[in-house]
Amino acid sequence: GHRRTLSWVLAQEAEEKNMLYHANSQGREIWVLLRYRVAVKWRMGWFIASKLCIPILVGAVYASFFAMLPKSFFGNFMNAGMLFATVALAGFLAIAPLEDFKGEFPLILRQRQDGYYRGSSYVVEKIVQEVPFGLLGALGFAIITYFAIGLKLTPYAFFFYTLAAFVVNMVATATAFAVAANIPTIEFLPQAIINVWSTLNIMVTGFFIPQCQMPVWWKWLYWISCQQWTWSAMMLNQFGSQSGKDAVIERGDCSSTSNTGSEQCSNGIGTLMDRLPVLFQTIGFNSSARNQCVAMNDFTLQMFDLGQGAHGNQWLCLLYASLSLPVFLVLFYVGIWRSTRSRGG
């Protein structure tokens, strides 16, 4: 066989040729970063507060406004608004990881240029840093909001709601890292871009403007928006049959009027909206519904053009939402490589 020959490069020559060598394997780099940087950060009070306290406090605010919504079509519409607010929140909570990255960027720049670790190792570090508290934050938010608001009481639906909240928050975090890594030297611009991007995604969820009414130049964003697919998944989870039916739905114990214990609107649009599903069911629209609750839920989904086509399966919707994650992770890596490559890869 052929004998391997060693190639020796002097440090001075490597410096002149702008070459970069890594002392450790990538696995070793990731282990060191997790042990000596991520593990330390997990014990810092400010980091715990930003990842746990903020979503829990926001969840408490949501619960105080949406507590025990009536089992009526008017209540369904308010539930849709609450689910929309949950998805919209993720985009603006991305400011915290963005500021985290900006604060440590000067250190990362020096360490990368000195060849301490690869850019891909740093990307892995940042995502692993976010996952545990992202899960705990989503779970804390879900426990507070889900039961206080009175969403569908099945284990399947609760699990899916928590998972969807986690997915949209992780995508928002990856988006923040991607933007900050590609524009690391301009102080105000990353935050401005995140706010504009979050606003655009909010506008194309389908809650304010149905897809058929969106301007042609924005429809492309509707189909790739993580917030749109996550909101659609949460709506199907709450009002569809895929996640099961709770006792109220099984009994058909929903009101066709506003005269219920939890209904505070005794006149105006509340009464009209509660009567719409029954009216349409009477004239043959959605006649397959077996009871008042099913009629209300079906009508709610149809009003937002959900429950059919690409928006017919909640798991597929969540899958489409999660596809944004690898895209923004690649952009994050590209940004780290670009902004720290002056003395090598």
mmCIF file of C-alpha atoms in Angstrom:
data_model
loop_
_atom_site.group_PDB
_atom_site.id
_atom_site.type_symbol
_atom_site.label_atom_id
_atom_site.label_comp_id
_atom_site.label_asym_id
_atom_site.label_seq_id
_atom_site.Cartn_x
_atom_site.Cartn_y
_atom_site.Cartn_z
ATOM 1 C CA GLY A 1 0.000 0.000 0.000
ATOM 2 C CA HIS A 2 0.891 3.644 -0.148
ATOM 3 C CA ARG A 3 2.566 5.222 2.826
ATOM 4 C CA ARG A 4 1.034 8.413 4.162
ATOM 5 C CA THR A 5 3.378 11.380 4.303
ATOM 6 C CA LEU A 6 3.028 14.157 6.794
ATOM 7 C CA SER A 7 2.792 17.744 5.621
ATOM 8 C CA TRP A 8 4.426 20.210 7.997
ATOM 9 C CA VAL A 9 3.435 23.868 7.878
ATOM 10 C CA LEU A 10 5.273 26.352 10.053
ATOM 11 C CA ALA A 11 3.129 28.690 12.170
ATOM 12 C CA GLN A 12 4.650 31.745 10.469
ATOM 13 C CA GLU A 13 3.906 30.335 7.014
ATOM 14 C CA ALA A 14 0.359 29.476 8.028
ATOM 15 C CA GLU A 15 -0.114 33.037 9.251
ATOM 16 C CA GLU A 16 1.218 34.476 5.999
ATOM 17 C CA LYS A 17 -1.046 32.229 3.902
ATOM 18 C CA ASN A 18 -4.059 33.080 6.054
ATOM 19 C CA MET A 19 -4.562 29.414 7.005
ATOM 20 C CA LEU A 20 -6.649 28.253 9.944
ATOM 21 C CA TYR A 21 -6.258 25.046 11.920
ATOM 22 C CA HIS A 22 -8.461 23.654 14.662
ATOM 23 C CA ALA A 23 -6.845 21.891 17.592
ATOM 24 C CA ASN A 24 -9.872 19.716 18.394
ATOM 25 C CA SER A 25 -12.386 17.638 16.528
ATOM 26 C CA GLN A 26 -15.810 19.142 16.003
ATOM 27 C CA GLY A 27 -17.335 16.832 18.592
ATOM 28 C CA ARG A 28 -14.780 17.974 21.152
ATOM 29 C CA GLU A 29 -15.427 21.628 20.262
ATOM 30 C CA ILE A 30 -19.167 21.230 20.827
ATOM 31 C CA TRP A 31 -18.584 19.429 24.133
ATOM 32 C CA VAL A 32 -16.304 22.219 25.416
ATOM 33 C CA LEU A 33 -18.753 24.941 24.334
ATOM 34 C CA LEU A 34 -21.675 23.192 26.006
ATOM 35 C CA ARG A 35 -19.807 22.458 29.227
ATOM 36 C CA TYR A 36 -18.031 25.751 29.780
ATOM 37 C CA ARG A 37 -20.379 28.248 28.191
ATOM 38 C CA VAL A 38 -23.905 26.876 27.815
ATOM 39 C CA ALA A 39 -23.980 25.107 31.182
ATOM 40 C CA VAL A 40 -22.808 28.320 32.869
ATOM 41 C CA LYS A 41 -25.435 30.386 31.067
ATOM 42 C CA TRP A 42 -28.192 27.952 32.096
ATOM 43 C CA ARG A 43 -27.471 28.904 35.708
ATOM 44 C CA MET A 44 -27.608 32.668 35.150
ATOM 45 C CA GLY A 45 -30.645 34.429 36.548
ATOM 46 C CA TRP A 46 -31.095 36.831 33.621
ATOM 47 C CA PHE A 47 -31.064 33.957 31.130
ATOM 48 C CA ILE A 48 -33.622 31.942 33.106
ATOM 49 C CA ALA A 49 -35.813 35.030 33.462
ATOM 50 C CA SER A 50 -35.731 35.785 29.725
ATOM 51 C CA LYS A 51 -36.617 32.203 28.799
ATOM 52 C CA LEU A 52 -39.108 31.287 31.537
ATOM 53 C CA CYS A 53 -40.422 34.335 33.356
ATOM 54 C CA ILE A 54 -41.360 36.325 30.252
ATOM 55 C CA PRO A 55 -43.532 33.621 28.572
ATOM 56 C CA ILE A 56 -45.118 32.691 31.914
ATOM 57 C CA LEU A 57 -45.942 36.318 32.752
ATOM 58 C CA VAL A 58 -47.293 36.936 29.264
ATOM 59 C CA GLY A 59 -49.335 33.744 29.594
ATOM 60 C CA ALA A 60 -50.797 35.050 32.852
ATOM 61 C CA VAL A 61 -51.789 38.286 31.099
ATOM 62 C CA TYR A 62 -53.439 36.324 28.288
ATOM 63 C CA ALA A 63 -55.287 34.154 30.802
ATOM 64 C CA SER A 64 -56.560 37.208 32.668
ATOM 65 C CA PHE A 65 -58.152 38.547 29.466
ATOM 66 C CA PHE A 66 -59.392 35.314 27.908
ATOM 67 C CA ALA A 67 -60.328 33.368 31.063
ATOM 68 C CA MET A 68 -63.196 30.894 30.610
ATOM 69 C CA LEU A 69 -64.483 32.010 27.238
ATOM 70 C CA PRO A 70 -68.101 31.049 26.502
ATOM 71 C CA LYS A 71 -68.861 27.901 24.527
ATOM 72 C CA SER A 72 -70.423 29.840 21.699
ATOM 73 C CA PHE A 73 -69.441 30.988 18.246
ATOM 74 C CA PHE A 74 -68.535 34.365 19.673
ATOM 75 C CA GLY A 75 -66.291 32.504 22.120
ATOM 76 C CA ASN A 76 -64.776 30.555 19.229
ATOM 77 C CA PHE A 77 -63.895 33.786 17.471
ATOM 78 C CA MET A 78 -62.169 35.077 20.622
ATOM 79 C CA ASN A 79 -60.290 31.771 20.917
ATOM 80 C CA ALA A 80 -59.058 32.255 17.355
ATOM 81 C CA GLY A 81 -57.788 35.674 18.394
ATOM 82 C CA MET A 82 -56.009 34.215 21.406
ATOM 83 C CA LEU A 83 -54.306 31.566 19.259
ATOM 84 C CA PHE A 84 -53.266 34.309 16.854
ATOM 85 C CA ALA A 85 -51.795 36.345 19.739
ATOM 86 C CA THR A 86 -49.852 33.267 20.866
ATOM 87 C CA VAL A 87 -48.237 32.932 17.445
ATOM 88 C CA ALA A 88 -47.615 36.671 17.109
ATOM 89 C CA LEU A 89 -45.915 36.746 20.520
ATOM 90 C CA ALA A 90 -43.147 34.406 19.331
ATOM 91 C CA GLY A 91 -41.848 36.885 16.771
ATOM 92 C CA PHE A 92 -41.433 39.679 19.283
ATOM 93 C CA LEU A 93 -39.919 37.432 21.982
ATOM 94 C CA ALA A 94 -37.100 36.777 19.487
ATOM 95 C CA ILE A 95 -35.580 40.096 20.577
ATOM 96 C CA ALA A 96 -34.129 38.370 23.674
ATOM 97 C CA PRO A 97 -31.928 35.842 21.786
ATOM 98 C CA LEU A 98 -30.984 38.585 19.347
ATOM 99 C CA GLU A 99 -29.617 40.733 22.173
ATOM 100 C CA ASP A 100 -27.896 37.664 23.641
ATOM 101 C CA PHE A 101 -26.011 37.124 20.385
ATOM 102 C CA LYS A 102 -25.116 40.799 19.964
ATOM 103 C CA GLY A 103 -23.685 40.893 23.484
ATOM 104 C CA GLU A 104 -21.311 37.980 22.928
ATOM 105 C CA PHE A 105 -20.379 38.676 19.296
ATOM 106 C CA PRO A 106 -17.054 40.482 20.020
ATOM 107 C CA LEU A 107 -15.882 37.419 21.986
ATOM 108 C CA ILE A 108 -17.075 35.050 19.262
ATOM 109 C CA LEU A 109 -15.254 37.113 16.640
ATOM 110 C CA ARG A 110 -11.925 36.864 18.480
ATOM 111 C CA GLN A 111 -12.292 33.170 19.263
ATOM 112 C CA ARG A 112 -13.306 32.270 15.723
ATOM 113 C CA GLN A 113 -10.448 34.225 14.177
ATOM 114 C CA ASP A 114 -8.034 32.478 16.522
ATOM 115 C CA GLY A 115 -9.381 29.090 15.406
ATOM 116 C CA TYR A 116 -10.940 28.044 18.722
ATOM 117 C CA TYR A 117 -13.891 26.335 17.014
ATOM 118 C CA ARG A 118 -15.736 25.992 13.736
ATOM 119 C CA GLY A 119 -18.726 28.102 12.827
ATOM 120 C CA SER A 120 -20.960 25.028 12.710
ATOM 121 C CA SER A 121 -19.958 24.146 16.281
ATOM 122 C CA TYR A 122 -21.092 27.554 17.437
ATOM 123 C CA VAL A 123 -24.440 27.144 15.656
ATOM 124 C CA VAL A 124 -24.988 23.824 17.446
ATOM 125 C CA GLU A 125 -24.070 25.458 20.751
ATOM 126 C CA LYS A 126 -26.641 28.232 20.352
ATOM 127 C CA ILE A 127 -29.484 25.909 19.390
ATOM 128 C CA VAL A 128 -28.755 23.459 22.206
ATOM 129 C CA GLN A 129 -28.636 26.453 24.550
ATOM 130 C CA GLU A 130 -32.200 27.395 23.565
ATOM 131 C CA VAL A 131 -33.953 24.002 23.428
ATOM 132 C CA PRO A 132 -34.421 23.082 27.139
ATOM 133 C CA PHE A 133 -35.702 26.468 28.257
ATOM 134 C CA GLY A 134 -37.683 26.783 25.031
ATOM 135 C CA LEU A 135 -39.513 23.594 25.987
ATOM 136 C CA LEU A 136 -40.003 24.697 29.588
ATOM 137 C CA GLY A 137 -41.177 28.141 28.500
ATOM 138 C CA ALA A 138 -43.694 26.653 26.054
ATOM 139 C CA LEU A 139 -44.923 24.229 28.721
ATOM 140 C CA GLY A 140 -45.290 26.965 31.348
ATOM 141 C CA PHE A 141 -47.139 29.205 28.889
ATOM 142 C CA ALA A 142 -49.410 26.318 27.862
ATOM 143 C CA ILE A 143 -50.284 25.250 31.415
ATOM 144 C CA ILE A 144 -51.299 28.790 32.378
ATOM 145 C CA THR A 145 -53.243 29.687 29.245
ATOM 146 C CA TYR A 146 -54.742 26.373 28.186
ATOM 147 C CA PHE A 147 -56.798 25.546 31.239
ATOM 148 C CA ALA A 148 -57.591 29.101 32.291
ATOM 149 C CA ILE A 149 -59.015 29.904 28.873
ATOM 150 C CA GLY A 150 -60.819 26.578 28.591
ATOM 151 C CA LEU A 151 -59.379 25.221 25.351
ATOM 152 C CA LYS A 152 -60.185 21.686 24.169
ATOM 153 C CA LEU A 153 -59.715 19.387 27.161
ATOM 154 C CA THR A 154 -58.034 16.351 25.629
ATOM 155 C CA PRO A 155 -54.433 15.247 26.306
ATOM 156 C CA TYR A 156 -53.800 15.093 22.557
ATOM 157 C CA ALA A 157 -54.889 18.710 22.031
ATOM 158 C CA PHE A 158 -52.874 19.998 25.008
ATOM 159 C CA PHE A 159 -49.721 18.195 23.856
ATOM 160 C CA PHE A 160 -50.091 19.554 20.324
ATOM 161 C CA TYR A 161 -50.722 23.105 21.575
ATOM 162 C CA THR A 162 -47.524 22.965 23.655
ATOM 163 C CA LEU A 163 -45.514 21.485 20.785
ATOM 164 C CA ALA A 164 -46.768 24.131 18.347
ATOM 165 C CA ALA A 165 -45.829 26.911 20.785
ATOM 166 C CA PHE A 166 -42.344 25.393 21.100
ATOM 167 C CA VAL A 167 -41.876 25.073 17.320
ATOM 168 C CA VAL A 168 -42.869 28.652 16.532
ATOM 169 C CA ASN A 169 -40.619 29.969 19.310
ATOM 170 C CA MET A 170 -37.618 27.954 18.093
ATOM 171 C CA VAL A 171 -38.133 29.199 14.531
ATOM 172 C CA ALA A 172 -38.357 32.780 15.816
ATOM 173 C CA THR A 173 -35.137 32.264 17.788
ATOM 174 C CA ALA A 174 -33.313 30.837 14.758
ATOM 175 C CA THR A 175 -34.572 33.785 12.699
ATOM 176 C CA ALA A 176 -33.146 36.231 15.243
ATOM 177 C CA PHE A 177 -29.771 34.467 15.217
ATOM 178 C CA ALA A 178 -29.713 34.429 11.395
ATOM 179 C CA VAL A 179 -30.438 38.144 11.118
ATOM 180 C CA ALA A 180 -27.987 39.136 13.868
ATOM 181 C CA ALA A 181 -25.181 36.954 12.462
ATOM 182 C CA ASN A 182 -25.473 38.471 9.000
ATOM 183 C CA ILE A 183 -25.657 42.080 10.258
ATOM 184 C CA PRO A 184 -23.478 42.019 13.389
ATOM 185 C CA THR A 185 -21.903 45.481 13.221
ATOM 186 C CA ILE A 186 -24.932 47.787 12.805
ATOM 187 C CA GLU A 187 -26.471 48.306 16.222
ATOM 188 C CA PHE A 188 -30.123 49.040 15.421
ATOM 189 C CA LEU A 189 -30.658 47.207 12.118
ATOM 190 C CA PRO A 190 -31.128 43.563 13.285
ATOM 191 C CA GLN A 191 -33.878 44.530 15.742
ATOM 192 C CA ALA A 192 -35.591 46.657 13.105
ATOM 193 C CA ILE A 193 -35.517 43.800 10.596
ATOM 194 C CA ILE A 194 -36.904 41.330 13.149
ATOM 195 C CA ASN A 195 -39.773 43.685 13.990
ATOM 196 C CA VAL A 196 -40.623 44.232 10.319
ATOM 197 C CA TRP A 197 -40.357 40.510 9.549
ATOM 198 C CA SER A 198 -42.595 39.624 12.508
ATOM 199 C CA THR A 199 -45.153 42.217 11.421
ATOM 200 C CA LEU A 200 -45.218 40.882 7.862
ATOM 201 C CA ASN A 201 -45.722 37.323 9.109
ATOM 202 C CA ILE A 202 -48.527 38.480 11.394
ATOM 203 C CA MET A 203 -50.302 40.140 8.483
ATOM 204 C CA VAL A 204 -50.261 36.975 6.365
ATOM 205 C CA THR A 205 -51.474 34.525 9.025
ATOM 206 C CA GLY A 206 -54.989 34.695 7.585
ATOM 207 C CA PHE A 207 -56.564 36.075 10.755
ATOM 208 C CA PHE A 208 -56.803 39.702 9.588
ATOM 209 C CA ILE A 209 -56.903 39.168 5.835
ATOM 210 C CA PRO A 210 -57.939 35.881 4.155
ATOM 211 C CA GLN A 211 -55.465 34.447 1.697
ATOM 212 C CA CYS A 212 -57.791 35.086 -1.240
ATOM 213 C CA GLN A 213 -57.838 38.833 -0.432
ATOM 214 C CA MET A 214 -54.100 39.285 0.038
ATOM 215 C CA PRO A 215 -52.203 41.362 -2.534
ATOM 216 C CA VAL A 216 -50.528 39.229 -5.162
ATOM 217 C CA TRP A 217 -47.082 40.489 -4.147
ATOM 218 C CA TRP A 218 -47.535 39.128 -0.589
ATOM 219 C CA LYS A 219 -49.114 35.724 -1.277
ATOM 220 C CA TRP A 220 -45.699 34.049 -1.533
ATOM 221 C CA LEU A 221 -45.066 34.959 2.102
ATOM 222 C CA TYR A 222 -48.366 33.385 3.146
ATOM 223 C CA TRP A 223 -47.207 29.986 1.881
ATOM 224 C CA ILE A 224 -43.803 30.067 3.586
ATOM 225 C CA SER A 225 -44.754 31.859 6.811
ATOM 226 C CA CYS A 226 -44.042 29.859 9.953
ATOM 227 C CA GLN A 227 -46.591 31.946 11.868
ATOM 228 C CA GLN A 228 -49.302 31.238 9.293
ATOM 229 C CA TRP A 229 -48.775 27.473 9.363
ATOM 230 C CA THR A 230 -48.518 27.394 13.165
ATOM 231 C CA TRP A 231 -51.729 29.378 13.619
ATOM 232 C CA SER A 232 -53.488 27.094 11.122
ATOM 233 C CA ALA A 233 -52.228 24.040 13.039
ATOM 234 C CA MET A 234 -53.460 25.472 16.359
ATOM 235 C CA MET A 235 -56.863 26.322 14.848
ATOM 236 C CA LEU A 236 -57.279 22.788 13.502
ATOM 237 C CA ASN A 237 -56.173 21.420 16.859
ATOM 238 C CA GLN A 238 -58.791 23.461 18.714
ATOM 239 C CA PHE A 239 -61.758 23.325 16.327
ATOM 240 C CA GLY A 240 -61.121 20.188 14.259
ATOM 241 C CA SER A 241 -61.763 16.554 15.144
ATOM 242 C CA GLN A 242 -58.206 15.254 14.630
ATOM 243 C CA SER A 243 -57.220 15.994 18.239
ATOM 244 C CA GLY A 244 -60.359 14.400 19.673
ATOM 245 C CA LYS A 245 -63.475 15.853 21.242
ATOM 246 C CA ASP A 246 -63.876 16.971 24.825
ATOM 247 C CA ALA A 247 -66.979 16.364 26.939
ATOM 248 C CA VAL A 248 -68.627 19.648 25.934
ATOM 249 C CA ILE A 249 -68.409 18.778 22.236
ATOM 250 C CA GLU A 250 -69.657 15.243 22.789
ATOM 251 C CA ARG A 251 -72.720 16.525 24.666
ATOM 252 C CA GLY A 252 -73.325 19.326 22.186
ATOM 253 C CA ASP A 253 -73.430 21.620 25.201
ATOM 254 C CA CYS A 254 -72.863 24.875 23.340
ATOM 255 C CA SER A 255 -75.111 27.884 23.307
ATOM 256 C CA SER A 256 -76.886 29.187 20.222
ATOM 257 C CA THR A 257 -77.666 32.389 22.102
ATOM 258 C CA SER A 258 -75.720 34.688 24.374
ATOM 259 C CA ASN A 259 -77.580 33.667 27.515
ATOM 260 C CA THR A 260 -74.880 31.556 29.184
ATOM 261 C CA GLY A 261 -73.068 31.887 32.456
ATOM 262 C CA SER A 262 -69.716 32.791 30.942
ATOM 263 C CA GLU A 263 -71.109 35.003 28.166
ATOM 264 C CA GLN A 264 -70.847 38.693 29.014
ATOM 265 C CA CYS A 265 -72.151 40.109 25.708
ATOM 266 C CA SER A 266 -75.930 40.133 26.004
ATOM 267 C CA ASN A 267 -76.606 42.110 22.850
ATOM 268 C CA GLY A 268 -75.046 43.373 19.648
ATOM 269 C CA ILE A 269 -72.722 41.274 17.530
ATOM 270 C CA GLY A 270 -72.383 38.471 20.097
ATOM 271 C CA THR A 271 -75.971 37.330 19.659
ATOM 272 C CA LEU A 272 -75.807 37.567 15.876
ATOM 273 C CA MET A 273 -72.550 35.611 15.628
ATOM 274 C CA ASP A 274 -73.829 32.856 17.921
ATOM 275 C CA ARG A 275 -76.847 32.315 15.683
ATOM 276 C CA LEU A 276 -74.916 32.139 12.395
ATOM 277 C CA PRO A 277 -73.810 28.447 12.562
ATOM 278 C CA VAL A 278 -77.354 27.282 13.338
ATOM 279 C CA LEU A 279 -78.763 29.451 10.563
ATOM 280 C CA PHE A 280 -76.385 28.041 7.976
ATOM 281 C CA GLN A 281 -76.948 24.506 9.212
ATOM 282 C CA THR A 282 -80.722 25.024 8.900
ATOM 283 C CA ILE A 283 -80.527 26.061 5.256
ATOM 284 C CA GLY A 284 -78.301 23.124 4.355
ATOM 285 C CA PHE A 285 -74.817 24.636 4.659
ATOM 286 C CA ASN A 286 -72.613 22.292 6.672
ATOM 287 C CA SER A 287 -75.565 19.959 7.247
ATOM 288 C CA SER A 288 -73.287 17.072 8.235
ATOM 289 C CA ALA A 289 -72.651 18.586 11.676
ATOM 290 C CA ARG A 290 -74.258 16.438 14.345
ATOM 291 C CA ASN A 291 -74.760 19.040 17.050
ATOM 292 C CA GLN A 292 -74.466 22.726 17.827
ATOM 293 C CA CYS A 293 -70.846 22.535 18.999
ATOM 294 C CA VAL A 294 -69.676 20.739 15.851
ATOM 295 C CA ALA A 295 -71.596 23.233 13.713
ATOM 296 C CA MET A 296 -69.879 26.146 15.470
ATOM 297 C CA ASN A 297 -66.417 24.608 15.177
ATOM 298 C CA ASP A 298 -66.840 23.698 11.509
ATOM 299 C CA PHE A 299 -68.134 27.151 10.697
ATOM 300 C CA THR A 300 -65.189 28.743 12.534
ATOM 301 C CA LEU A 301 -62.678 26.787 10.423
ATOM 302 C CA GLN A 302 -64.565 27.491 7.195
ATOM 303 C CA MET A 303 -64.671 31.190 7.990
ATOM 304 C CA PHE A 304 -60.835 31.227 7.929
ATOM 305 C CA ASP A 305 -60.638 28.812 4.956
ATOM 306 C CA LEU A 306 -59.181 26.026 7.108
ATOM 307 C CA GLY A 307 -59.963 22.323 7.288
ATOM 308 C CA GLN A 308 -59.393 21.489 3.624
ATOM 309 C CA GLY A 309 -56.600 21.186 1.080
ATOM 310 C CA ALA A 310 -53.147 22.090 2.362
ATOM 311 C CA HIS A 311 -54.771 23.236 5.610
ATOM 312 C CA GLY A 312 -56.675 20.014 6.269
ATOM 313 C CA ASN A 313 -54.250 18.258 8.626
ATOM 314 C CA GLN A 314 -52.821 19.880 11.747
ATOM 315 C CA TRP A 315 -49.645 17.786 11.730
ATOM 316 C CA LEU A 316 -48.881 18.685 8.133
ATOM 317 C CA CYS A 317 -49.398 22.355 8.970
ATOM 318 C CA LEU A 318 -46.965 22.062 11.880
ATOM 319 C CA LEU A 319 -44.493 20.237 9.641
ATOM 320 C CA TYR A 320 -44.652 23.051 7.101
ATOM 321 C CA ALA A 321 -44.063 25.533 9.931
ATOM 322 C CA SER A 322 -41.014 23.605 11.166
ATOM 323 C CA LEU A 323 -39.414 23.603 7.700
ATOM 324 C CA SER A 324 -38.426 27.221 8.321
ATOM 325 C CA LEU A 325 -36.066 26.090 11.101
ATOM 326 C CA PRO A 326 -33.323 24.474 8.948
ATOM 327 C CA VAL A 327 -33.515 27.383 6.506
ATOM 328 C CA PHE A 328 -32.745 29.955 9.192
ATOM 329 C CA LEU A 329 -30.099 27.709 10.784
ATOM 330 C CA VAL A 330 -28.276 27.599 7.445
ATOM 331 C CA LEU A 331 -28.525 31.388 7.216
ATOM 332 C CA PHE A 332 -27.201 31.582 10.789
ATOM 333 C CA TYR A 333 -24.192 29.476 9.836
ATOM 334 C CA VAL A 334 -23.569 31.528 6.687
ATOM 335 C CA GLY A 335 -23.660 34.694 8.768
ATOM 336 C CA ILE A 336 -21.156 33.317 11.300
ATOM 337 C CA TRP A 337 -18.861 32.176 8.492
ATOM 338 C CA ARG A 338 -19.079 35.518 6.667
ATOM 339 C CA SER A 339 -18.615 37.773 9.678
ATOM 340 C CA THR A 340 -15.664 35.851 11.197
ATOM 341 C CA ARG A 341 -13.773 34.575 8.136
ATOM 342 C CA SER A 342 -11.136 37.283 7.827
ATOM 343 C CA ARG A 343 -8.374 34.915 8.936
ATOM 344 C CA GLY A 344 -9.747 31.692 7.584
ATOM 345 C CA GLY A 345 -12.871 29.511 7.628
#
